[in-house]
């Protein structure tokens, strides 16, 4: 009888992956565990729950408008995702297909904006929003984050890889640039567009610093800013903080569970890791 034995390297690799999985899941497990613990057990190092309570969640519900904050966060993340995809598609197509004086200079200017840290532009953006009267508004949260160089450069490179014969055939059929873009180019970019949409939505959902800067009313801000309301000079409310963090992370978990196959497929096809 011949036994199939796994190579030692494969077993070691699996053990490393199992260990990394526990390291990744550990903080999430501890967050949910702490959110259900009563106050007198918050600092317990026991990894198993001794007693569970919903008091932390009820305290969060009474302390901050968590429902409104979640809605604001969803609207901000969704609008940023849609707006960035639209701008990236149009700008990427223009840079990939059209030749005009200064096109390479414009491309390198886009590339250069990627190197500018957010801290450099946040004050000018804040002053501009203040003069427009957009502080504490949804457009103030969304508009300054509608264009990023990463998506434009990625889609430009994807579009430049299209065979030229495809565009020549579309031109012979009488298709203009607008029809070629939406009928031929975009349907063939579903994988990178899906990957970008996932990255933009998660990035928008986790955005903290910009909403903290341009909003100062609980009803107008996002859930990530609401979390820091449980960190006070009088003492940190760790149980409520863990409960609020658990609520804030649930939509992303649900999104991943529902779209798990599509997310993995999109990243594999687009080559983004």
CSV table of C-alpha atoms in Angstrom, one decimal:
chain,number,residue,atom,x,y,z
A,1,UNK,CA,0.0,0.0,0.0
A,2,UNK,CA,1.4,3.3,-1.0
A,3,UNK,CA,0.8,6.2,1.3
A,4,UNK,CA,0.6,9.8,0.0
A,5,UNK,CA,2.7,11.9,2.3
A,6,UNK,CA,2.7,15.6,2.2
A,7,UNK,CA,6.1,17.2,1.7
A,8,UNK,CA,7.7,18.8,4.8
A,9,UNK,CA,7.7,22.2,3.1
A,10,UNK,CA,3.9,22.0,2.4
A,11,UNK,CA,3.2,21.1,6.1
A,12,UNK,CA,5.4,24.0,7.3
A,13,UNK,CA,3.7,26.4,4.9
A,14,UNK,CA,0.3,25.3,6.2
A,15,UNK,CA,1.4,25.8,9.8
A,16,UNK,CA,2.7,29.3,9.0
A,17,UNK,CA,-0.6,30.2,7.3
A,18,UNK,CA,-2.6,28.8,10.3
A,19,UNK,CA,-0.5,30.8,12.7
A,20,UNK,CA,-1.0,34.0,10.6
A,21,UNK,CA,-4.7,33.4,10.4
A,22,UNK,CA,-5.0,33.3,14.2
A,23,UNK,CA,-2.9,36.5,14.4
A,24,UNK,CA,-5.3,38.2,11.9
A,25,UNK,CA,-8.5,37.0,13.5
A,26,UNK,CA,-7.3,37.5,17.1
A,27,UNK,CA,-7.8,41.3,17.4
A,28,UNK,CA,-11.3,40.9,15.7
A,29,UNK,CA,-12.3,38.2,18.1
A,30,UNK,CA,-11.0,40.2,21.1
A,31,UNK,CA,-13.0,43.3,19.9
A,32,UNK,CA,-16.3,41.3,19.7
A,33,UNK,CA,-15.5,39.6,23.0
A,34,UNK,CA,-14.8,42.8,24.8
A,35,UNK,CA,-17.9,44.4,23.4
A,36,UNK,CA,-20.1,41.8,25.1
A,37,UNK,CA,-18.2,41.8,28.4
A,38,UNK,CA,-19.5,43.6,31.5
A,39,UNK,CA,-17.4,46.5,32.9
A,40,UNK,CA,-15.9,44.5,35.7
A,41,UNK,CA,-14.5,41.9,33.2
A,42,UNK,CA,-13.2,44.3,30.5
A,43,UNK,CA,-9.5,43.8,31.6
A,44,UNK,CA,-9.7,40.1,32.0
A,45,UNK,CA,-7.1,38.1,29.9
A,46,UNK,CA,-9.4,35.0,29.8
A,47,UNK,CA,-10.0,34.4,26.0
A,48,UNK,CA,-13.3,32.7,26.8
A,49,UNK,CA,-16.4,34.7,27.7
A,50,UNK,CA,-17.5,34.2,31.4
A,51,UNK,CA,-20.6,36.3,31.2
A,52,UNK,CA,-22.1,38.3,28.3
A,53,UNK,CA,-24.1,41.5,28.3
A,54,UNK,CA,-25.6,43.9,25.7
A,55,UNK,CA,-25.1,46.9,28.0
A,56,UNK,CA,-22.2,48.3,26.0
A,57,UNK,CA,-24.3,48.3,22.8
A,58,UNK,CA,-27.2,49.9,24.6
A,59,UNK,CA,-24.9,52.6,25.9
A,60,UNK,CA,-23.6,53.3,22.4
A,61,UNK,CA,-27.1,53.6,21.1
A,62,UNK,CA,-28.0,56.1,23.8
A,63,UNK,CA,-24.8,58.1,23.6
A,64,UNK,CA,-24.3,58.8,19.9
A,65,UNK,CA,-26.6,58.8,16.8
A,66,UNK,CA,-25.0,55.6,15.6
A,67,UNK,CA,-27.7,54.9,12.9
A,68,UNK,CA,-27.3,58.3,11.4
A,69,UNK,CA,-23.5,58.0,11.4
A,70,UNK,CA,-23.7,54.6,9.7
A,71,UNK,CA,-26.0,56.1,7.0
A,72,UNK,CA,-23.6,59.1,6.5
A,73,UNK,CA,-20.6,56.7,6.3
A,74,UNK,CA,-22.4,54.5,3.7
A,75,UNK,CA,-23.4,57.5,1.6
A,76,UNK,CA,-19.9,58.9,1.7
A,77,UNK,CA,-18.3,55.6,0.8
A,78,UNK,CA,-20.8,54.9,-2.0
A,79,UNK,CA,-20.6,58.4,-3.6
A,80,UNK,CA,-16.7,58.4,-3.4
A,81,UNK,CA,-16.7,55.0,-5.1
A,82,UNK,CA,-19.1,56.0,-7.9
A,83,UNK,CA,-17.4,59.4,-8.4
A,84,UNK,CA,-13.9,58.1,-8.4
A,85,UNK,CA,-14.7,55.3,-10.8
A,86,UNK,CA,-16.4,57.7,-13.2
A,87,UNK,CA,-13.5,60.2,-13.1
A,88,UNK,CA,-10.9,57.4,-13.4
A,89,UNK,CA,-12.6,55.9,-16.5
A,90,UNK,CA,-12.9,59.2,-18.3
A,91,UNK,CA,-9.4,60.5,-17.4
A,92,UNK,CA,-7.8,57.1,-18.1
A,93,UNK,CA,-9.4,56.8,-21.5
A,94,UNK,CA,-8.4,60.4,-22.4
A,95,UNK,CA,-4.8,59.7,-21.4
A,96,UNK,CA,-4.7,56.3,-23.1
A,97,UNK,CA,-6.3,57.1,-26.4
A,98,UNK,CA,-6.0,60.7,-27.2
A,99,UNK,CA,-2.8,62.4,-28.3
A,100,UNK,CA,-2.5,66.2,-27.8
A,101,UNK,CA,0.2,68.7,-27.0
A,102,UNK,CA,1.5,68.1,-23.5
A,103,UNK,CA,-0.3,64.8,-23.0
A,104,UNK,CA,2.8,63.1,-21.5
A,105,UNK,CA,3.5,66.1,-19.3
A,106,UNK,CA,-0.1,65.9,-18.0
A,107,UNK,CA,0.3,62.2,-17.3
A,108,UNK,CA,3.5,62.8,-15.3
A,109,UNK,CA,1.7,65.6,-13.5
A,110,UNK,CA,-1.0,63.1,-12.5
A,111,UNK,CA,1.8,60.7,-11.4
A,112,UNK,CA,3.4,63.4,-9.3
A,113,UNK,CA,0.2,64.1,-7.4
A,114,UNK,CA,0.4,60.5,-6.1
A,115,UNK,CA,3.6,61.5,-4.2
A,116,UNK,CA,2.0,64.5,-2.4
A,117,UNK,CA,0.9,63.5,1.1
A,118,UNK,CA,-2.6,64.4,2.2
A,119,UNK,CA,-1.2,66.5,5.1
A,120,UNK,CA,0.1,69.0,2.5
A,121,UNK,CA,-3.2,69.7,0.8
A,122,UNK,CA,-5.6,69.3,3.8
A,123,UNK,CA,-5.4,73.0,4.9
A,124,UNK,CA,-6.0,74.5,1.4
A,125,UNK,CA,-8.9,72.1,1.0
A,126,UNK,CA,-10.3,73.0,4.3
A,127,UNK,CA,-10.1,76.7,3.6
A,128,UNK,CA,-11.8,76.2,0.2
A,129,UNK,CA,-14.6,74.2,1.7
A,130,UNK,CA,-15.1,76.8,4.5
A,131,UNK,CA,-15.4,79.6,1.9
A,132,UNK,CA,-17.9,77.5,-0.1
A,133,UNK,CA,-19.9,76.8,3.1
A,134,UNK,CA,-19.5,73.1,2.7
A,135,UNK,CA,-18.3,72.3,6.3
A,136,UNK,CA,-20.6,69.8,8.0
A,137,UNK,CA,-22.1,68.7,4.6
A,138,UNK,CA,-22.1,65.5,2.6
A,139,UNK,CA,-20.5,67.3,-0.4
A,140,UNK,CA,-17.7,68.5,1.8
A,141,UNK,CA,-16.9,64.9,2.8
A,142,UNK,CA,-17.1,63.6,-0.7
A,143,UNK,CA,-15.9,66.1,-3.3
A,144,UNK,CA,-12.3,66.5,-2.2
A,145,UNK,CA,-11.9,62.7,-2.4
A,146,UNK,CA,-13.3,62.2,-5.9
A,147,UNK,CA,-10.0,62.0,-7.9
A,148,UNK,CA,-7.0,59.9,-7.2
A,149,UNK,CA,-3.9,59.3,-9.4
A,150,UNK,CA,-3.8,55.6,-8.6
A,151,UNK,CA,-7.1,54.6,-10.3
A,152,UNK,CA,-6.4,56.9,-13.3
A,153,UNK,CA,-3.0,55.4,-13.9
A,154,UNK,CA,-4.2,51.9,-13.4
A,155,UNK,CA,-7.0,52.2,-15.9
A,156,UNK,CA,-4.8,54.1,-18.4
A,157,UNK,CA,-2.4,51.2,-18.4
A,158,UNK,CA,-5.2,48.7,-18.8
A,159,UNK,CA,-6.7,50.7,-21.7
A,160,UNK,CA,-3.3,51.1,-23.5
A,161,UNK,CA,-3.0,47.3,-23.4
A,162,UNK,CA,-6.2,47.0,-25.6
A,163,UNK,CA,-5.4,45.8,-29.2
A,164,UNK,CA,-5.4,48.7,-31.6
A,165,UNK,CA,-7.5,46.7,-34.1
A,166,UNK,CA,-10.4,46.8,-31.7
A,167,UNK,CA,-10.6,50.5,-31.8
A,168,UNK,CA,-10.0,50.6,-35.6
A,169,UNK,CA,-13.0,48.2,-36.0
A,170,UNK,CA,-15.1,50.4,-33.8
A,171,UNK,CA,-14.2,53.4,-35.8
A,172,UNK,CA,-15.0,51.6,-39.1
A,173,UNK,CA,-18.5,50.8,-37.6
A,174,UNK,CA,-19.0,54.5,-37.0
A,175,UNK,CA,-18.6,54.5,-33.2
A,176,UNK,CA,-17.3,57.7,-31.6
A,177,UNK,CA,-15.1,58.0,-28.6
A,178,UNK,CA,-18.1,58.1,-26.1
A,179,UNK,CA,-19.7,54.9,-27.6
A,180,UNK,CA,-16.4,53.1,-27.9
A,181,UNK,CA,-15.6,53.8,-24.3
A,182,UNK,CA,-19.0,52.6,-22.8
A,183,UNK,CA,-19.7,49.8,-25.3
A,184,UNK,CA,-16.3,48.2,-25.8
A,185,UNK,CA,-13.7,49.4,-23.2
A,186,UNK,CA,-15.7,49.5,-20.0
A,187,UNK,CA,-17.3,46.0,-20.4
A,188,UNK,CA,-13.8,44.6,-20.8
A,189,UNK,CA,-12.5,46.3,-17.7
A,190,UNK,CA,-14.9,44.6,-15.3
A,191,UNK,CA,-12.2,43.0,-13.2
A,192,UNK,CA,-10.0,46.1,-12.5
A,193,UNK,CA,-13.1,48.2,-12.1
A,194,UNK,CA,-14.5,45.7,-9.5
A,195,UNK,CA,-11.2,45.7,-7.7
A,196,UNK,CA,-11.0,49.5,-7.7
A,197,UNK,CA,-14.7,49.7,-6.5
A,198,UNK,CA,-13.9,47.4,-3.5
A,199,UNK,CA,-10.7,49.4,-2.6
A,200,UNK,CA,-12.5,52.7,-2.9
A,201,UNK,CA,-15.5,51.6,-0.8
A,202,UNK,CA,-13.4,50.2,2.0
A,203,UNK,CA,-11.1,53.2,1.9
A,204,UNK,CA,-14.1,55.6,2.1
A,205,UNK,CA,-15.8,53.5,4.8
A,206,UNK,CA,-12.6,53.6,7.0
A,207,UNK,CA,-11.9,57.3,6.3
A,208,UNK,CA,-11.3,59.1,9.6
A,209,UNK,CA,-9.1,62.1,9.4
A,210,UNK,CA,-10.9,64.2,6.7
A,211,UNK,CA,-14.4,63.7,8.3
A,212,UNK,CA,-12.9,64.6,11.7
A,213,UNK,CA,-11.5,67.9,10.1
A,214,UNK,CA,-14.6,69.1,8.3
A,215,UNK,CA,-17.4,68.0,10.6
A,216,UNK,CA,-18.1,68.9,14.2
A,217,UNK,CA,-21.7,67.8,14.6
A,218,UNK,CA,-22.5,64.2,15.5
A,219,UNK,CA,-25.5,64.1,13.1
A,220,UNK,CA,-23.3,65.2,10.2
A,221,UNK,CA,-20.2,63.0,10.8
A,222,UNK,CA,-19.4,59.4,10.1
A,223,UNK,CA,-19.1,56.4,12.4
A,224,UNK,CA,-15.3,56.4,12.4
A,225,UNK,CA,-15.4,59.8,14.1
A,226,UNK,CA,-18.1,58.6,16.5
A,227,UNK,CA,-15.7,56.0,17.8
A,228,UNK,CA,-13.3,58.6,19.2
A,229,UNK,CA,-16.2,60.1,21.3
A,230,UNK,CA,-15.6,57.3,23.7
A,231,UNK,CA,-12.0,58.4,24.3
A,232,UNK,CA,-12.2,61.2,26.7
A,233,UNK,CA,-9.9,63.0,29.2
A,234,UNK,CA,-12.0,61.7,32.0
A,235,UNK,CA,-11.3,58.1,31.0
A,236,UNK,CA,-11.7,55.8,28.0
A,237,UNK,CA,-14.9,53.8,27.8
A,238,UNK,CA,-13.4,50.6,26.3
A,239,UNK,CA,-16.5,48.5,26.4
A,240,UNK,CA,-18.6,51.1,24.5
A,241,UNK,CA,-15.7,51.7,22.1
A,242,UNK,CA,-15.4,48.0,21.3
A,243,UNK,CA,-19.2,47.8,20.8
A,244,UNK,CA,-19.1,50.8,18.4
A,245,UNK,CA,-16.2,49.4,16.5
A,246,UNK,CA,-18.0,46.1,16.2
A,247,UNK,CA,-21.0,47.9,14.7
A,248,UNK,CA,-18.8,49.9,12.4
A,249,UNK,CA,-17.1,46.8,11.1
A,250,UNK,CA,-20.2,44.7,10.5
A,251,UNK,CA,-21.2,46.2,7.1
A,252,UNK,CA,-17.7,45.5,5.7
A,253,UNK,CA,-17.8,41.9,7.0
A,254,UNK,CA,-21.3,41.4,5.5
A,255,UNK,CA,-20.1,43.0,2.2
A,256,UNK,CA,-17.2,40.6,2.1
A,257,UNK,CA,-19.3,37.5,2.9
A,258,UNK,CA,-21.8,38.3,0.2
A,259,UNK,CA,-19.2,39.2,-2.5
A,260,UNK,CA,-16.4,36.9,-1.4
A,261,UNK,CA,-16.1,35.0,-4.7
A,262,UNK,CA,-16.4,38.2,-6.8
A,263,UNK,CA,-13.8,40.0,-4.6
A,264,UNK,CA,-11.2,37.2,-4.9
A,265,UNK,CA,-11.9,36.8,-8.6
A,266,UNK,CA,-11.6,40.6,-9.2
A,267,UNK,CA,-8.2,40.8,-7.5
A,268,UNK,CA,-6.9,37.7,-9.2
A,269,UNK,CA,-7.9,38.9,-12.7
A,270,UNK,CA,-6.7,42.5,-12.2
A,271,UNK,CA,-3.4,41.4,-10.6
A,272,UNK,CA,-3.9,43.8,-7.7
A,273,UNK,CA,-2.7,42.4,-4.3
